[in-house]
Each structure stands twice: as C-alpha cells, then as structure tokens.
C-alpha cells in the first residue's frame, strides 16, 4: 500500500468513528497515555461509599460513575452535550442515577446545601460558586482537571507555537475555591506521557477532545496532518504530554 493511500485511509478511519460519550477504548493500540498516580476512579468510589447524596458534574457518558460499586442513596449527574446525556442515562440506569441536561456553565439543578459530595472529571469550566452552594456544611468536592497546556505538543504540531497557558491552572482553581468559601484539602499535579501510534488515532482524539485544536476538521488541517503522519511513520510514534491536577475541597462545617 502506498504511503499516500495509507494516509487517506487512516484519515477516513479516524473521521468515521463516533465520538459520543467519554470512552476512549477505540484508541487501544493506536495511542497510549499514562494514568495519574492518584487513581481518580478509586477515590470517587471511596467518597461515594461514604455519601448519602452525590452529584457528578459533566459526567460525559457516565463511564467513571458507572464504576462505583456502592452508590449513594441519591445519585445525580449533569451533562451539557445532548448525545452524551442519552448515553449516560443508559449507562447509569443500573445505579439508579438521575441524569439531567444542563447548559455548559449553567446553574446546578439542586437546592442549596443538599449534597454530601460533588465530583467532576475533566470539567470544561468549574462553577465554584454553584459547587459551594449545593454542598452541605462539611460536604466535599473532588475533581480531576485538565491543566492548561495539556498535550501542547499536539496542539503546536497543527497550530504552530503557542503562548504559555493562561487558564485552567491549579493556582487559579485554589483561588476560585477560596473565593467561593471552600477550603482546599488536597492538590496534586501529574505530567503523563501520551503517544500516538497512527494518524487515525490523532484524528479521533482531536474530534473528541475538541479544545486541543479548536475548530478542528480533517480538511482544514490536512497539510499539518500529512506532516504529522510522515513524522509518525519515520519515528514510530508521536509523543506529547497530558497535564492533570487533582483538587479536593470542603465546605466548612
């Protein structure tokens, strides 16, 4: 198979895969990423087992929440993207969870001071005021967040040199939590090796993680994708680094 034909077929393959939900299993053998050392799913399961009422904000397709072995008596989830809402409702039905569509950045559909626990994995934007409002005194917020500058190498491969990240920084999250009246009790950061093994995996990732290259389409970035494909073929892969941080905060009793 010629290199150009392989490139075109890989582009078509990466562009055809559905990107609903937050399940990245299609990337198995096409890309790899180190996991954060703190084990977010395990931490969520631990906190859920001790809560009576809980909410998962930006649940995606409900994939992380579905792993909770002992869900609380009242379990809610919100999601902004309508296709994900449908996926999450199916995924979380066995847990008895209620999944609600909420516009991105919108108010949480919960009364004041009613929740023991709020969790959120990779939120687009954290409404710290809303988190503080819905937590009971002594309640906990636990979140794994995407740090600014994540997979920067991939962004720059398509966009060119970028300025240092100015948002989604851990120190900003700490300040916002404090401004909302919450006390941060844990903050950890991790830099995680991420490797793409073919251009189909890159295309799929960019379609799914839309903030990496805003406005990405295959046609718009075809020349850059061709150069990246050649680099992957020559070097056996393309390495970037994902950035994550874990933050846990409590509403003072």
PDB file of N, CA and C in Angstrom, residues 96 121 139 173 229-230 234 240 247 252-253:
ATOM      1  N   UNK A  96     -29.323   3.568  39.352  1.00  0.00           N
ATOM      2  CA  UNK A  96     -30.442   4.374  39.806  1.00  0.00           C
ATOM      3  C   UNK A  96     -30.163   5.861  39.768  1.00  0.00           C
ATOM      4  N   UNK A 121     -14.974  14.993  36.648  1.00  0.00           N
ATOM      5  CA  UNK A 121     -13.751  14.602  35.953  1.00  0.00           C
ATOM      6  C   UNK A 121     -13.646  15.382  34.647  1.00  0.00           C
ATOM      7  N   UNK A 139     -19.496  19.095  53.412  1.00  0.00           N
ATOM      8  CA  UNK A 139     -19.514  18.363  52.145  1.00  0.00           C
ATOM      9  C   UNK A 139     -18.223  18.541  51.364  1.00  0.00           C
ATOM     10  N   UNK A 173      -7.496  27.495  40.331  1.00  0.00           N
ATOM     11  CA  UNK A 173      -8.551  26.690  40.953  1.00  0.00           C
ATOM     12  C   UNK A 173      -8.556  26.879  42.466  1.00  0.00           C
ATOM     13  N   UNK A 229       1.681  12.675  10.001  1.00  0.00           N
ATOM     14  CA  UNK A 229       1.673  11.274   9.576  1.00  0.00           C
ATOM     15  C   UNK A 229       3.074  10.828   9.166  1.00  0.00           C
ATOM     16  N   UNK A 230       3.760  11.654   8.383  1.00  0.00           N
ATOM     17  CA  UNK A 230       5.120  11.317   7.950  1.00  0.00           C
ATOM     18  C   UNK A 230       6.055  11.201   9.154  1.00  0.00           C
ATOM     19  N   UNK A 234       8.043   7.845  10.331  1.00  0.00           N
ATOM     20  CA  UNK A 234       9.505   7.842  10.419  1.00  0.00           C
ATOM     21  C   UNK A 234      10.005   7.499  11.811  1.00  0.00           C
ATOM     22  N   UNK A 240       3.440  13.278  23.166  1.00  0.00           N
ATOM     23  CA  UNK A 240       3.003  14.519  23.803  1.00  0.00           C
ATOM     24  C   UNK A 240       2.874  14.238  25.299  1.00  0.00           C
ATOM     25  N   UNK A 247      -7.935  18.126  42.650  1.00  0.00           N
ATOM     26  CA  UNK A 247      -8.231  19.095  43.701  1.00  0.00           C
ATOM     27  C   UNK A 247      -9.400  18.585  44.523  1.00  0.00           C
ATOM     28  N   UNK A 252     -16.740  24.391  54.773  1.00  0.00           N
ATOM     29  CA  UNK A 252     -16.559  24.338  56.229  1.00  0.00           C
ATOM     30  C   UNK A 252     -17.862  24.065  56.954  1.00  0.00           C
ATOM     31  N   UNK A 253     -17.771  23.265  57.991  1.00  0.00           N
ATOM     32  CA  UNK A 253     -18.954  22.899  58.788  1.00  0.00           C
ATOM     33  C   UNK A 253     -19.401  24.100  59.602  1.00  0.00           C
TER      34      UNK A 253
END
